[in-house]
Amino acid sequence: MNLLSIETSCDETAISIMSFDENQTKNKEIEFEVLSNKVLSQINIHREFGGVFPNLAKREHSRNIVKIFTKCLKESNLYIEKETENLKNTEKIKLLLNKEEEMYLELIDLFKKIKKPNIKAIAVTSGPGLAPALWVGVNFAKAISIFWNIDIYEINHMEGHIVSALVSPLSEKKYILKNFESPAISLLISGGHTEIISFDKIGNYKKIGQTLDDAVGEAFDKVARSLSLPYPGGPEISKIAEKARENNLKIEKEHKLPRPMLFSKNLDFSFSGLKTAVMYKIKEMRNNKINEKEIKNIISFDFENSVTEILLKKVRGALEKTNAKSLLIGGGVIANKHIKEAFTKFRKDEAFNLYIPQNFLTGDNAFMIGVVGILKILNNKKSEDIINIQAKSNWNVEEI
Ligand code: KG4
Ligand code: ZN
């Protein structure tokens, strides 16, 4: 069967279409084929403001989503034109999309033009994320579901990041979802979240650690901003730190940043103090006439080191506490080369299985939402009350 998946929780408009055998044995590694997978990033639009603006994100999602969907249908050979039909019974859809006029008109135009595509289910991110942005994806899914009579599966974005680590390519378009040894933990590190989750099976999660303030990606972005580097700051800081590391940069004692919560007994994080310490250090260095380039090098390098040490320490604690046999990492920040290498090295010294997502699955995407969708379909977890599906901006993974 073919599955359409939709992701609009933040600043990426993403759609993917996958095909899989719905009769495959549940406990085996799940196989699927990706017919189309597209991500449109709004980064260039938000960069000007140094962060993501929810209403701007919403506007961009509704402007682009039908076009991306159309491209995906074409790429999947599911776009089959028919003689233009005058549609009746579109009142329900009009009402549903009354705040998304542009999307409504484009969608109706598409419905008039093409035959019902061979899509049996829709998986849509309904939380957590920015409410206005989430609503676009949810309403888009509902409109398609109502018009073509297709089932909807509501997907938790963080669960998407968790399972993304288990995806492994077989060939250009074919993938498997690997099994993992239980108990397991997942470290989720993104722009909005920093959490450690413990679980024995997919779908049954317990949060055992989280940030008390800023998320780690957010800290990268804020530190980058204090250094006048563009948004998003993670890749920028990482590039500079990488060079500094290659050049064996030595950090003077007075320039060293703190490692907040490194020795606290729990598994929680706090990055807001680190961000404040960075701001003080920058001010101090500027007062001492250290040149800007040098400041960028020192701060980026030691900030990345500090974050890496904290993440490793907390994960070590979580592995000890839960006796986990597997560690799955997910979220945009695991694109960071140094953090990835640190975990790979740590894995060599310890006895657990490490799962890190392919680079294209670290940031937000609809692929990972589709993968969770496949699991939900195999477990019969469809939404019974489509019209009442809501965007749940604070949907906790513990409440799936
Ligand atoms: O998962 P994601 O794409 O979106 C959210 O759900 O938040 O994560 C985005 C975050 C941003 O804060 C970005 O700066 C960070 O991931 N990021 C990185 C790197 N690439 C992206 N942080 C550190 N190093 C990187 N290479
Ligand atoms: Zn994300």
CSV table of C-alpha atoms and ligand atoms in Angstrom, one decimal:
chain,number,residue,atom,x,y,z
A,1,MET,CA,0.0,0.0,0.0
A,2,ASN,CA,1.0,3.6,-0.5
A,3,LEU,CA,1.3,6.0,2.4
A,4,LEU,CA,1.4,9.8,2.3
A,5,SER,CA,3.2,11.6,5.1
A,6,ILE,CA,3.1,15.3,6.0
A,7,GLU,CA,5.3,17.4,8.3
A,8,THR,CA,4.8,21.1,9.0
A,9,SER,CA,5.6,21.4,12.7
A,10,CYS,CA,8.2,24.1,12.4
A,11,ASP,CA,10.0,25.7,9.4
A,12,GLU,CA,10.1,22.8,7.0
A,13,THR,CA,7.3,21.9,4.7
A,14,ALA,CA,7.8,18.2,4.0
A,15,ILE,CA,5.9,15.5,2.2
A,16,SER,CA,6.8,12.0,1.4
A,17,ILE,CA,5.1,9.0,-0.3
A,18,MET,CA,6.1,5.5,0.7
A,19,SER,CA,5.1,2.1,-0.4
A,20,PHE,CA,5.1,-1.0,1.8
A,21,ASP,CA,3.6,-4.4,2.2
A,22,GLU,CA,0.9,-4.1,4.9
A,23,ASN,CA,1.0,-7.9,5.4
A,24,GLN,CA,4.6,-8.2,6.5
A,25,THR,CA,5.4,-9.9,9.8
A,26,LYS,CA,5.4,-7.3,12.6
A,27,ASN,CA,8.4,-8.6,14.4
A,28,LYS,CA,10.7,-8.7,11.5
A,29,GLU,CA,12.7,-5.8,10.2
A,30,ILE,CA,10.2,-3.7,8.2
A,31,GLU,CA,10.9,-3.0,4.6
A,32,PHE,CA,9.6,-0.1,2.6
A,33,GLU,CA,10.2,1.9,-0.6
A,34,VAL,CA,10.3,5.6,-0.8
A,35,LEU,CA,8.6,6.9,-3.9
A,36,SER,CA,9.1,10.5,-3.2
A,37,ASN,CA,10.5,12.6,-0.4
A,38,LYS,CA,10.6,16.4,-0.4
A,39,VAL,CA,11.6,19.0,2.2
A,40,LEU,CA,11.2,22.7,1.5
A,41,SER,CA,13.1,24.7,4.1
A,42,GLN,CA,12.0,28.2,5.0
A,43,ILE,CA,15.4,29.0,6.5
A,44,ASN,CA,16.0,31.9,4.1
A,45,ILE,CA,12.8,33.6,5.0
A,46,HIS,CA,13.3,33.3,8.8
A,47,ARG,CA,17.0,34.1,8.7
A,48,GLU,CA,16.3,37.8,8.5
A,49,PHE,CA,14.6,37.6,11.9
A,50,GLY,CA,17.2,35.4,13.5
A,51,GLY,CA,14.6,32.7,14.4
A,52,VAL,CA,11.3,31.1,13.3
A,53,PHE,CA,8.2,33.2,13.4
A,54,PRO,CA,5.1,31.0,13.8
A,55,ASN,CA,2.7,33.0,11.6
A,56,LEU,CA,5.2,33.4,8.9
A,57,ALA,CA,5.9,29.7,9.0
A,58,LYS,CA,2.1,29.1,8.7
A,59,ARG,CA,1.9,31.4,5.7
A,60,GLU,CA,4.8,29.7,3.9
A,61,HIS,CA,3.4,26.2,4.6
A,62,SER,CA,0.0,27.0,3.2
A,63,ARG,CA,1.6,28.7,0.2
A,64,ASN,CA,3.8,25.7,-0.7
A,65,ILE,CA,2.2,22.5,0.5
A,66,VAL,CA,-0.1,21.8,-2.5
A,67,LYS,CA,2.8,22.4,-4.9
A,68,ILE,CA,5.1,20.0,-3.0
A,69,PHE,CA,2.3,17.5,-2.8
A,70,THR,CA,1.7,17.7,-6.6
A,71,LYS,CA,5.4,17.2,-7.3
A,72,CYS,CA,5.5,14.2,-5.0
A,73,LEU,CA,2.4,12.7,-6.8
A,74,LYS,CA,4.1,13.2,-10.1
A,75,GLU,CA,7.4,11.7,-9.0
A,76,SER,CA,5.5,8.7,-7.6
A,77,ASN,CA,3.5,8.2,-10.8
A,78,LEU,CA,0.3,8.8,-8.9
A,79,TYR,CA,-0.7,12.0,-10.7
A,80,ILE,CA,-3.3,10.9,-13.2
A,81,GLU,CA,-5.2,13.6,-15.0
A,82,LYS,CA,-8.9,13.3,-15.7
A,83,GLU,CA,-11.4,15.4,-17.6
A,84,THR,CA,-11.9,18.5,-15.4
A,85,GLU,CA,-14.9,17.9,-13.2
A,86,ASN,CA,-17.2,20.4,-11.5
A,87,LEU,CA,-17.0,19.5,-7.9
A,88,LYS,CA,-19.9,19.2,-5.6
A,89,ASN,CA,-19.9,18.9,-1.9
A,90,THR,CA,-16.8,21.0,-1.3
A,91,GLU,CA,-18.5,23.0,1.5
A,92,LYS,CA,-17.0,20.9,4.2
A,93,ILE,CA,-13.5,21.5,2.8
A,94,LYS,CA,-14.1,25.2,2.3
A,95,LEU,CA,-15.2,25.5,5.9
A,96,LEU,CA,-12.1,23.5,7.1
A,97,LEU,CA,-9.7,25.7,5.1
A,98,ASN,CA,-11.4,29.1,5.7
A,99,LYS,CA,-8.2,30.5,7.1
A,100,GLU,CA,-6.1,29.1,4.3
A,101,GLU,CA,-7.7,30.6,1.2
A,102,GLU,CA,-4.7,30.1,-1.1
A,103,MET,CA,-4.3,26.5,-0.1
A,104,TYR,CA,-8.0,25.8,-0.5
A,105,LEU,CA,-8.1,27.2,-4.1
A,106,GLU,CA,-5.0,25.3,-5.1
A,107,LEU,CA,-6.3,22.1,-3.6
A,108,ILE,CA,-9.7,22.3,-5.2
A,109,ASP,CA,-8.0,22.9,-8.5
A,110,LEU,CA,-6.0,19.7,-8.0
A,111,PHE,CA,-9.1,17.7,-7.0
A,112,LYS,CA,-10.8,18.9,-10.2
A,113,LYS,CA,-7.9,17.8,-12.3
A,114,ILE,CA,-6.7,14.4,-11.1
A,115,LYS,CA,-8.1,11.0,-10.3
A,116,LYS,CA,-8.0,9.8,-6.8
A,117,PRO,CA,-4.4,8.7,-6.3
A,118,ASN,CA,-3.6,5.2,-5.1
A,119,ILE,CA,-2.9,6.3,-1.5
A,120,LYS,CA,-4.4,4.3,1.3
A,121,ALA,CA,-3.4,6.3,4.4
A,122,ILE,CA,-2.1,9.6,5.5
A,123,ALA,CA,0.4,10.1,8.4
A,124,VAL,CA,0.5,13.7,9.6
A,125,THR,CA,2.5,15.3,12.4
A,126,SER,CA,-0.1,16.7,14.8
A,127,GLY,CA,2.4,17.8,17.5
A,128,PRO,CA,4.5,18.9,19.2
A,129,GLY,CA,5.5,22.1,17.4
A,130,LEU,CA,4.3,25.6,16.5
A,131,ALA,CA,0.5,25.6,16.6
A,132,PRO,CA,-0.1,27.7,13.5
A,133,ALA,CA,2.4,25.7,11.5
A,134,LEU,CA,1.0,22.3,12.7
A,135,TRP,CA,-2.6,23.3,11.8
A,136,VAL,CA,-1.6,23.7,8.1
A,137,GLY,CA,-0.4,20.1,7.9
A,138,VAL,CA,-3.4,18.8,9.9
A,139,ASN,CA,-6.0,20.7,7.9
A,140,PHE,CA,-4.3,19.7,4.6
A,141,ALA,CA,-4.5,16.1,5.7
A,142,LYS,CA,-8.1,16.4,6.7
A,143,ALA,CA,-9.1,18.0,3.4
A,144,ILE,CA,-7.5,15.2,1.4
A,145,SER,CA,-8.9,12.6,3.7
A,146,ILE,CA,-12.4,14.0,3.4
A,147,PHE,CA,-12.3,14.4,-0.3
A,148,TRP,CA,-10.8,11.1,-1.3
A,149,ASN,CA,-11.9,9.1,1.8
A,150,ILE,CA,-8.4,8.1,3.1
A,151,ASP,CA,-7.6,7.1,6.7
A,152,ILE,CA,-5.5,9.4,8.9
A,153,TYR,CA,-2.8,8.4,11.4
A,154,GLU,CA,-1.7,11.2,13.8
A,155,ILE,CA,2.0,11.2,14.4
A,156,ASN,CA,4.1,12.6,17.2
A,157,HIS,CA,7.0,14.6,15.8
A,158,MET,CA,9.4,13.4,18.5
A,159,GLU,CA,8.5,9.8,17.9
A,160,GLY,CA,9.6,10.5,14.3
A,161,HIS,CA,13.0,11.7,15.5
A,162,ILE,CA,13.3,8.5,17.7
A,163,VAL,CA,12.6,6.0,14.9
A,164,SER,CA,14.7,8.0,12.3
A,165,ALA,CA,17.8,6.4,13.9
A,166,LEU,CA,16.6,2.9,13.0
A,167,VAL,CA,16.3,3.6,9.3
A,168,SER,CA,18.9,1.9,7.1
A,169,PRO,CA,19.1,2.0,3.3
A,170,LEU,CA,19.0,-1.2,1.3
A,171,SER,CA,19.3,0.4,-2.2
A,172,GLU,CA,18.5,3.7,-3.7
A,173,LYS,CA,14.9,3.8,-2.8
A,174,LYS,CA,14.5,0.8,-0.5
A,175,TYR,CA,15.0,1.0,3.2
A,176,ILE,CA,14.5,-1.2,6.3
A,177,LEU,CA,13.6,-0.2,9.8
A,178,LYS,CA,16.0,-2.1,12.0
A,179,ASN,CA,15.1,-3.9,15.2
A,180,PHE,CA,16.9,-2.9,18.4
A,181,GLU,CA,17.7,-4.7,21.6
A,182,SER,CA,15.6,-3.5,24.7
A,183,PRO,CA,15.7,-1.7,27.0
A,184,ALA,CA,16.7,1.3,25.0
A,185,ILE,CA,17.1,5.0,25.5
A,186,SER,CA,16.8,7.9,23.0
A,187,LEU,CA,18.7,11.2,23.1
A,188,LEU,CA,16.6,13.8,21.3
A,189,ILE,CA,18.5,16.9,20.4
A,190,SER,CA,16.9,19.5,18.2
A,191,GLY,CA,16.0,23.2,18.1
A,192,GLY,CA,13.0,22.8,20.3
A,193,HIS,CA,13.8,19.7,22.4
A,194,THR,CA,16.5,18.2,24.6
A,195,GLU,CA,15.3,15.0,26.2
A,196,ILE,CA,16.4,11.5,27.2
A,197,ILE,CA,13.6,9.0,26.7
A,198,SER,CA,13.6,5.4,28.0
A,199,PHE,CA,11.5,2.7,26.4
A,200,ASP,CA,11.3,-1.0,26.0
A,201,LYS,CA,9.3,-0.9,22.8
A,202,ILE,CA,8.3,1.7,20.1
A,203,GLY,CA,5.3,3.7,21.3
A,204,ASN,CA,5.8,3.2,25.0
A,205,TYR,CA,8.0,6.1,26.2
A,206,LYS,CA,9.1,7.6,29.5
A,207,LYS,CA,11.0,10.8,29.8
A,208,ILE,CA,13.9,10.4,32.2
A,209,GLY,CA,15.8,13.7,31.5
A,210,GLN,CA,15.1,17.0,29.8
A,211,THR,CA,16.3,20.5,29.6
A,212,LEU,CA,15.1,22.9,32.3
A,213,ASP,CA,15.4,25.9,29.9
A,214,ASP,CA,16.8,26.1,26.4
A,215,ALA,CA,17.1,23.2,24.0
A,216,VAL,CA,20.6,22.4,22.8
A,217,GLY,CA,19.9,23.5,19.2
A,218,GLU,CA,18.4,26.7,20.5
A,219,ALA,CA,21.6,27.3,22.5
A,220,PHE,CA,23.7,26.8,19.4
A,221,ASP,CA,21.5,29.3,17.6
A,222,LYS,CA,21.6,31.9,20.4
A,223,VAL,CA,25.4,31.6,20.8
A,224,ALA,CA,25.8,32.0,17.0
A,225,ARG,CA,23.6,35.1,17.2
A,226,SER,CA,25.9,36.7,19.9
A,227,LEU,CA,28.8,36.0,17.5
A,228,SER,CA,26.9,37.7,14.6
A,229,LEU,CA,26.7,34.4,12.8
A,230,PRO,CA,23.6,33.7,10.6
A,231,TYR,CA,20.6,31.5,11.6
A,232,PRO,CA,20.5,28.6,12.1
A,233,GLY,CA,23.7,28.7,14.2
A,234,GLY,CA,24.4,25.1,14.7
A,235,PRO,CA,26.2,24.4,11.3
A,236,GLU,CA,28.0,27.8,11.5
A,237,ILE,CA,29.4,27.2,15.0
A,238,SER,CA,30.3,23.6,14.0
A,239,LYS,CA,32.3,24.7,10.9
A,240,ILE,CA,34.4,27.2,13.0
A,241,ALA,CA,34.9,24.7,15.8
A,242,GLU,CA,36.0,22.1,13.3
A,243,LYS,CA,38.7,24.3,11.9
A,244,ALA,CA,39.9,25.3,15.4
A,245,ARG,CA,40.1,21.6,16.4
A,246,GLU,CA,42.2,20.9,13.3
A,247,ASN,CA,44.5,23.8,14.2
A,248,ASN,CA,44.8,22.4,17.8
A,249,LEU,CA,43.5,25.6,19.3
A,250,LYS,CA,44.3,25.8,23.0
A,251,ILE,CA,41.8,27.6,25.2
A,252,GLU,CA,43.3,29.8,28.0
A,253,LYS,CA,41.9,29.0,31.4
A,254,GLU,CA,40.3,32.5,31.7
A,255,HIS,CA,38.4,31.9,28.4
A,256,LYS,CA,37.0,28.5,29.4
A,257,LEU,CA,33.2,28.1,29.5
A,258,PRO,CA,31.3,26.3,32.2
A,259,ARG,CA,29.8,22.8,31.9
A,260,PRO,CA,26.4,23.4,33.5
A,261,MET,CA,24.8,20.4,35.3
A,262,LEU,CA,27.8,18.2,34.5
A,263,PHE,CA,27.9,16.9,38.0
A,264,SER,CA,24.3,17.1,39.0
A,265,LYS,CA,22.9,13.8,40.0
A,266,ASN,CA,19.8,13.8,37.7
A,267,LEU,CA,19.6,13.5,33.9
A,268,ASP,CA,18.4,17.0,33.3
A,269,PHE,CA,20.1,19.7,31.2
A,270,SER,CA,20.4,23.4,31.4
A,271,PHE,CA,21.8,25.4,28.5
A,272,SER,CA,20.6,28.9,29.4
A,273,GLY,CA,23.4,29.5,31.9
A,274,LEU,CA,26.0,28.4,29.3
A,275,LYS,CA,24.5,30.8,26.8
A,276,THR,CA,24.7,33.6,29.4
A,277,ALA,CA,28.3,32.7,30.2
A,278,VAL,CA,29.1,32.9,26.5
A,279,MET,CA,27.7,36.4,26.3
A,280,TYR,CA,29.8,37.5,29.3
A,281,LYS,CA,32.9,36.0,27.8
A,282,ILE,CA,32.3,37.7,24.5
A,283,LYS,CA,31.9,41.0,26.2
A,284,GLU,CA,35.0,40.5,28.3
A,285,MET,CA,37.1,39.5,25.3
A,286,ARG,CA,35.9,42.4,23.3
A,287,ASN,CA,36.9,44.7,26.2
A,288,ASN,CA,40.3,43.1,26.2
A,289,LYS,CA,40.6,43.9,22.5
A,290,ILE,CA,40.7,40.3,21.3
A,291,ASN,CA,39.9,40.4,17.6
A,292,GLU,CA,36.4,39.1,16.5
A,293,LYS,CA,37.8,36.2,14.5
A,294,GLU,CA,39.7,34.9,17.5
A,295,ILE,CA,36.6,35.3,19.7
A,296,LYS,CA,34.5,33.3,17.2
A,297,ASN,CA,37.2,30.5,17.2
A,298,ILE,CA,37.5,30.3,21.0
A,299,ILE,CA,33.8,30.5,21.8
A,300,SER,CA,32.6,28.1,19.0
A,301,PHE,CA,35.3,25.5,19.9
A,302,ASP,CA,34.8,25.6,23.6
A,303,PHE,CA,31.0,25.8,23.4
A,304,GLU,CA,30.8,22.8,21.1
A,305,ASN,CA,33.2,20.9,23.5
A,306,SER,CA,31.1,21.9,26.5
A,307,VAL,CA,27.8,20.8,24.9
A,308,THR,CA,29.4,17.5,23.8
A,309,GLU,CA,30.8,16.7,27.3
A,310,ILE,CA,27.4,17.4,28.9
A,311,LEU,CA,25.5,15.3,26.4
A,312,LEU,CA,27.9,12.4,26.8
A,313,LYS,CA,27.9,12.6,30.6
A,314,LYS,CA,24.1,12.6,30.8
A,315,VAL,CA,23.7,9.7,28.4
A,316,ARG,CA,26.3,7.7,30.3
A,317,GLY,CA,24.2,8.3,33.4
A,318,ALA,CA,21.0,7.3,31.6
A,319,LEU,CA,22.6,4.1,30.3
A,320,GLU,CA,23.7,3.2,33.8
A,321,LYS,CA,20.3,4.0,35.3
A,322,THR,CA,18.3,2.0,32.8
A,323,ASN,CA,20.8,-0.7,31.8
A,324,ALA,CA,19.9,0.2,28.3
A,325,LYS,CA,21.3,-2.0,25.5
A,326,SER,CA,20.6,0.5,22.7
A,327,LEU,CA,21.0,4.2,22.3
A,328,LEU,CA,19.1,5.9,19.5
A,329,ILE,CA,19.9,9.6,18.8
A,330,GLY,CA,17.7,11.9,16.9
A,331,GLY,CA,17.1,15.6,16.0
A,332,GLY,CA,18.9,18.3,14.0
A,333,VAL,CA,21.8,18.6,16.4
A,334,ILE,CA,23.1,15.1,15.7
A,335,ALA,CA,24.1,16.4,12.3
A,336,ASN,CA,27.0,17.9,14.3
A,337,LYS,CA,30.2,16.0,13.3
A,338,HIS,CA,32.0,16.4,16.6
A,339,ILE,CA,29.0,15.2,18.7
A,340,LYS,CA,28.5,12.3,16.3
A,341,GLU,CA,32.2,11.3,16.5
A,342,ALA,CA,32.2,11.7,20.3
A,343,PHE,CA,29.2,9.2,20.6
A,344,THR,CA,30.8,6.8,18.1
A,345,LYS,CA,34.0,6.8,20.1
A,346,PHE,CA,32.1,6.4,23.4
A,347,ARG,CA,30.3,3.4,21.9
A,348,LYS,CA,33.6,1.7,21.2
A,349,ASP,CA,34.4,1.7,24.9
A,350,GLU,CA,31.1,0.5,26.1
A,351,ALA,CA,28.8,-2.4,25.4
A,352,PHE,CA,25.6,-1.0,23.8
A,353,ASN,CA,24.3,-0.6,20.3
A,354,LEU,CA,24.4,2.9,18.9
A,355,TYR,CA,21.9,4.1,16.2
A,356,ILE,CA,22.4,7.5,14.5
A,357,PRO,CA,20.2,8.7,11.7
A,358,GLN,CA,21.4,9.2,8.1
A,359,ASN,CA,22.3,12.8,7.7
A,360,PHE,CA,19.2,13.6,5.6
A,361,LEU,CA,17.0,12.3,8.4
A,362,THR,CA,18.5,14.4,11.2
A,363,GLY,CA,16.6,17.6,10.5
A,364,ASP,CA,12.8,17.8,10.1
A,365,ASN,CA,11.3,15.7,7.3
A,366,ALA,CA,8.2,13.7,6.4
A,367,PHE,CA,10.2,10.5,5.8
A,368,MET,CA,10.4,9.8,9.6
A,369,ILE,CA,6.7,10.7,10.0
A,370,GLY,CA,5.9,8.1,7.3
A,371,VAL,CA,8.0,5.5,9.1
A,372,VAL,CA,6.1,6.0,12.3
A,373,GLY,CA,2.9,5.9,10.1
A,374,ILE,CA,3.9,2.4,8.8
A,375,LEU,CA,4.3,1.2,12.4
A,376,LYS,CA,0.9,2.6,13.4
A,377,ILE,CA,-0.7,1.0,10.3
A,378,LEU,CA,0.8,-2.4,11.1
A,379,ASN,CA,-0.6,-1.9,14.7
A,380,ASN,CA,-4.0,-0.6,13.5
A,381,LYS,CA,-3.9,2.8,15.2
A,382,LYS,CA,-5.8,5.0,12.9
A,383,SER,CA,-7.8,8.0,13.9
A,384,GLU,CA,-11.5,7.3,14.1
A,385,ASP,CA,-12.7,10.9,14.4
A,386,ILE,CA,-11.0,12.7,11.5
A,387,ILE,CA,-12.9,15.9,11.7
A,388,ASN,CA,-11.9,16.5,15.3
A,389,ILE,CA,-8.1,15.9,14.9
A,390,GLN,CA,-6.4,18.9,16.6
A,391,ALA,CA,-2.9,20.4,16.4
A,392,LYS,CA,-1.4,19.5,19.8
A,393,SER,CA,1.6,21.9,20.2
A,394,ASN,CA,2.7,20.4,23.5
A,395,TRP,CA,2.0,16.7,22.8
A,396,ASN,CA,4.4,14.8,25.1
A,397,VAL,CA,5.9,11.6,23.8
A,398,GLU,CA,4.7,9.9,27.1
A,399,GLU,CA,1.1,10.5,26.0
A,400,ILE,CA,1.2,8.7,22.6
B,1,KG4,O1,15.4,18.8,14.3
B,1,KG4,P1,15.5,20.2,13.8
B,1,KG4,O2,15.8,20.3,12.3
B,1,KG4,O3,14.3,21.1,14.1
B,1,KG4,C1,13.6,21.0,15.3
B,1,KG4,O4,12.7,20.2,15.4
B,1,KG4,O5,13.9,21.8,16.1
B,1,KG4,O6,16.7,20.9,14.5
B,1,KG4,C2,17.2,22.2,14.2
B,1,KG4,C3,18.3,22.6,15.1
B,1,KG4,C4,18.8,24.0,15.0
B,1,KG4,O7,18.8,24.6,16.2
B,1,KG4,C5,20.1,23.9,14.3
B,1,KG4,O8,21.0,25.0,14.7
B,1,KG4,C6,20.6,22.6,14.9
B,1,KG4,O9,19.5,21.8,14.8
B,1,KG4,N1,21.7,22.1,14.0
B,1,KG4,C7,23.0,21.9,14.5
B,1,KG4,C8,23.7,21.4,13.3
B,1,KG4,N2,22.9,21.3,12.3
B,1,KG4,C9,21.6,21.7,12.7
B,1,KG4,N3,23.5,22.1,15.7
B,1,KG4,C10,24.8,21.8,15.8
B,1,KG4,N4,25.6,21.4,14.8
B,1,KG4,C11,25.1,21.1,13.6
B,1,KG4,N5,25.9,20.7,12.6
B,2,ZN,ZN,12.4,18.2,14.8
